[in-house]
XYZ file of C-alpha atoms in Angstrom:
299
model
C 11.276 70.818 110.359
C 10.363 67.206 113.000
C 10.869 64.092 110.854
C 10.282 60.477 111.532
C 12.499 58.212 109.707
C 10.510 54.714 109.505
C 11.798 51.235 108.218
C 9.223 48.845 107.632
C 11.017 45.058 107.234
C 9.841 42.380 104.306
C 10.695 39.633 106.548
C 11.457 35.798 105.369
C 9.510 32.824 106.467
C 11.926 30.380 106.789
C 13.004 27.115 109.327
C 14.162 28.413 112.596
C 15.766 25.563 114.162
C 16.487 27.739 117.150
C 16.084 31.262 119.195
C 19.661 32.092 118.771
C 19.742 31.926 114.474
C 15.688 33.214 114.680
C 16.794 36.496 116.451
C 20.509 36.850 114.365
C 18.442 36.587 111.184
C 16.225 39.291 113.092
C 19.479 41.370 113.813
C 20.608 41.656 110.238
C 18.020 42.895 108.913
C 17.860 45.652 111.516
C 21.079 46.258 111.230
C 20.610 47.017 107.918
C 17.316 49.205 108.633
C 19.767 51.294 111.394
C 22.510 51.296 109.063
C 19.738 53.160 106.221
C 19.072 55.824 109.158
C 15.771 54.414 110.720
C 14.837 55.477 113.543
C 12.134 52.984 114.223
C 12.062 49.425 112.747
C 8.689 47.561 112.209
C 8.349 43.941 111.495
C 5.238 42.022 110.610
C 2.180 39.881 112.251
C 3.775 36.097 113.700
C 7.457 37.099 112.715
C 8.160 34.183 114.972
C 6.782 31.442 113.374
C 9.796 29.915 111.669
C 10.229 28.853 114.878
C 8.675 25.866 114.641
C 12.012 24.775 112.427
C 12.807 24.519 116.294
C 10.887 21.372 116.582
C 12.244 18.681 117.154
C 10.262 15.847 118.910
C 7.824 15.398 116.181
C 6.910 16.419 112.659
C 5.433 19.773 112.361
C 1.612 18.990 110.469
C -1.371 20.070 110.189
C -2.551 17.939 112.847
C 0.224 18.887 115.149
C -0.066 22.931 114.512
C -2.820 23.996 117.697
C -0.636 22.656 120.117
C 2.865 23.721 118.558
C 1.015 27.410 117.873
C -0.343 26.999 122.141
C 2.622 24.900 124.140
C 5.714 25.588 121.272
C 6.161 28.849 119.930
C 5.098 30.812 123.316
C 8.293 29.438 124.867
C 10.235 31.524 122.662
C 8.440 34.467 123.199
C 9.729 36.037 126.578
C 13.636 35.042 125.133
C 12.359 37.175 122.118
C 11.542 40.307 124.463
C 14.455 40.439 126.228
C 16.815 40.334 123.013
C 14.451 43.073 121.091
C 14.938 44.665 124.507
C 18.849 44.345 124.029
C 18.914 45.888 120.138
C 16.978 48.339 120.763
C 19.198 49.751 123.919
C 22.508 49.327 120.911
C 21.067 50.840 118.540
C 18.798 53.151 119.521
C 16.678 52.537 118.064
C 12.480 51.590 118.358
C 12.018 48.566 117.411
C 8.299 48.039 116.968
C 9.227 43.956 117.628
C 5.948 42.439 114.941
C 3.990 40.333 116.694
C 4.146 36.575 118.411
C 2.262 34.171 120.042
C 2.257 34.005 124.145
C -0.119 33.198 126.660
C -2.293 35.899 128.666
C -2.005 35.049 132.520
C -5.488 34.132 132.486
C -4.629 31.112 130.042
C -5.374 32.854 126.569
C -3.779 32.653 123.971
C -2.217 36.441 121.813
C -1.451 38.090 119.204
C 0.705 40.264 120.555
C 3.289 43.202 118.989
C 5.613 44.826 121.129
C 7.151 48.153 121.302
C 10.344 47.972 122.696
C 12.487 51.565 123.491
C 15.759 52.397 123.783
C 15.164 52.982 127.041
C 14.512 49.782 128.135
C 10.641 50.241 128.205
C 8.347 48.039 126.360
C 4.712 48.675 125.585
C 1.956 45.352 123.834
C -0.505 45.875 121.599
C -3.208 42.894 121.491
C -4.373 41.834 118.032
C -8.703 42.554 118.348
C -9.775 40.899 115.281
C -8.872 37.065 115.131
C -9.291 35.686 111.443
C -11.009 32.266 111.393
C -7.879 30.421 111.515
C -6.919 32.284 115.142
C -10.811 31.423 116.475
C -10.245 27.795 115.466
C -7.092 27.661 117.987
C -9.461 28.867 120.392
C -6.755 32.165 120.450
C -8.955 35.465 122.235
C -8.710 38.745 120.705
C -7.721 42.303 123.129
C -9.689 44.759 124.155
C -7.259 47.927 124.548
C -5.880 50.169 122.364
C -1.958 51.162 122.688
C -1.162 54.447 122.019
C 2.340 55.795 122.314
C 4.864 57.950 121.770
C 7.945 57.898 119.120
C 9.536 60.543 118.030
C 7.465 63.672 116.455
C 4.285 61.114 116.509
C 1.401 59.854 118.603
C 1.322 56.336 117.308
C -0.823 53.292 117.274
C -0.142 49.994 116.064
C -3.266 47.748 114.839
C -2.642 44.099 113.566
C -3.028 43.090 110.464
C -6.798 42.849 109.827
C -7.025 45.263 112.623
C -6.591 48.003 109.949
C -9.400 46.604 108.084
C -11.819 48.145 111.049
C -12.368 51.825 111.068
C -13.277 51.910 114.112
C -10.355 51.044 116.034
C -8.479 53.982 113.994
C -11.228 56.228 114.385
C -10.578 55.842 118.278
C -6.469 56.131 117.933
C -7.561 59.498 116.403
C -9.593 60.982 118.707
C -7.126 59.697 120.971
C -4.168 61.921 119.678
C -3.188 59.222 116.918
C -0.827 60.611 113.310
C 0.157 57.031 112.893
C -0.305 53.482 113.009
C 1.344 50.385 112.620
C 0.353 47.622 111.290
C 2.835 44.841 111.039
C 0.523 41.797 108.851
C 0.672 38.114 107.807
C -1.585 37.190 104.710
C -1.404 33.905 102.516
C -2.785 34.606 99.597
C -3.373 37.381 96.999
C -6.648 38.872 98.723
C -6.008 39.026 102.010
C -3.028 41.530 101.008
C -4.924 42.933 98.729
C -7.298 43.588 101.991
C -4.359 45.218 104.047
C -3.051 46.649 101.836
C -6.518 48.376 100.826
C -7.366 49.273 104.065
C -3.877 50.261 104.822
C -5.014 53.350 102.423
C -7.997 53.702 103.554
C -7.109 54.526 106.807
C -4.522 57.087 105.701
C -7.175 59.111 103.892
C -9.892 58.883 105.874
C -7.400 59.828 108.951
C -4.832 61.947 107.727
C -2.473 60.563 109.033
C 0.894 57.868 107.867
C 0.296 53.997 107.850
C 3.364 51.570 108.148
C 2.909 47.855 107.588
C 5.514 45.130 106.984
C 4.420 42.258 105.868
C 6.107 38.395 105.895
C 6.379 36.520 103.005
C 7.847 33.196 101.595
C 7.602 30.216 103.850
C 9.311 27.696 105.969
C 8.322 24.561 103.916
C 5.996 23.620 107.488
C 2.940 22.457 108.397
C 4.619 19.274 106.190
C 1.566 18.295 104.902
C 0.353 21.987 103.843
C 2.518 25.036 104.090
C 2.005 28.559 104.391
C 2.995 31.175 101.673
C 2.903 34.669 103.427
C 2.634 37.739 100.594
C 3.077 40.532 100.645
C 5.147 44.123 99.764
C 6.063 46.348 102.589
C 4.061 49.886 101.932
C 4.113 53.122 103.734
C 0.785 55.125 103.345
C 0.016 59.225 103.366
C -3.179 61.110 103.075
C -4.111 62.049 99.413
C -4.430 65.571 99.439
C -2.062 68.383 97.987
C -0.586 69.399 100.987
C 1.329 66.405 100.593
C 1.343 65.896 97.031
C 1.208 62.218 96.787
C -1.422 61.594 94.362
C -1.775 57.763 94.891
C -1.431 58.109 98.746
C 1.587 55.542 98.275
C 4.476 57.210 99.902
C 6.793 53.635 99.661
C 5.969 50.431 98.367
C 8.576 47.943 98.083
C 9.298 46.520 94.820
C 9.134 42.674 94.752
C 8.510 39.755 96.981
C 11.854 39.086 98.347
C 13.063 39.578 102.158
C 13.814 43.199 102.305
C 13.975 46.701 104.453
C 11.678 49.572 102.810
C 13.188 53.133 104.732
C 11.011 56.437 103.800
C 11.299 59.564 105.898
C 7.883 61.193 107.685
C 7.755 64.582 108.207
C 5.395 65.376 110.758
C 4.828 69.088 110.282
C 3.510 68.436 107.046
C 1.371 65.938 108.131
C -0.033 68.754 110.381
C -0.212 71.359 107.632
C -2.501 68.176 105.348
C -5.160 68.607 108.892
C -5.039 72.100 109.314
C -5.813 72.683 105.804
C -7.418 69.211 103.878
C -8.468 69.458 100.568
C -11.455 67.082 100.264
C -13.614 67.376 103.767
C -10.673 65.947 106.719
C -11.133 65.117 109.954
C -12.067 68.806 111.517
C -14.933 68.638 109.173
C -16.750 65.952 110.765
C -20.284 66.107 111.278
C -19.639 64.669 114.995
C -23.304 65.744 116.133
C -24.760 63.792 112.441
C -22.924 60.960 113.550
C -24.449 61.231 117.327
C -27.678 61.380 116.214
C -27.270 58.265 113.357
C -25.226 56.422 117.153
C -28.701 57.052 118.502
C -31.495 56.281 116.910
C -29.072 52.508 116.154
C -29.613 52.058 119.306
C -33.053 52.537 120.070
């Protein structure tokens, strides 16, 4: 039986006074996941936002936050990735290390997720669909989709809002993806409902697994309008008699506290689900009709 044990970290947003404090916080939760048997561990979107707490030359407020995202947080990203490379090797685990602010070679600000393999390989995925707040910061979305291999699964990464755009997951499925990781950051219940519903919908319509990791809590920053992150770690499945989970929720965190959610994904069972769909599945798509509709749309 081909399986993969995954962990989704519900990571607490707190003011991290130093890079060392942040990586130590990260490692504590990674160790919990590995001790629970995880072979791949997912962390949330903008997981290093707590490092706003390391800024000591000015107060972090709504008037400084744009510059802080451009100038302060990206300074830590290379060191964070190097720390994750070390952890992945020491723990012999794949780390989907959440996403972090990055200054690209073209000088643009990117929201970038890192997939770190135990052998030292580093793969990246930029967030593609940015929020209005990210656009206001002057950030730029990515233009490519990562397809990688983790255990028996072909996998991709869709950051937060990207899970709400079915075109992306369809492209991933067309390229063999069976498992999507979704690092997320939302600050109200409407936002987490959108992400949760998107995860469930993508799992159903594409007959694949989706693992989502949220940032939770608050760091007290910016001082004049602290961001409160909300969400529940979540693992979704297709909904059919083969998988046998009527609501498609394999696992969900019971509350909003920092914690690690662990589950085993059965690759053989997923293939059986795809081979014998209860509802019209991937094999019963009307590709001929889709092509006609697409051609008509572009006339």
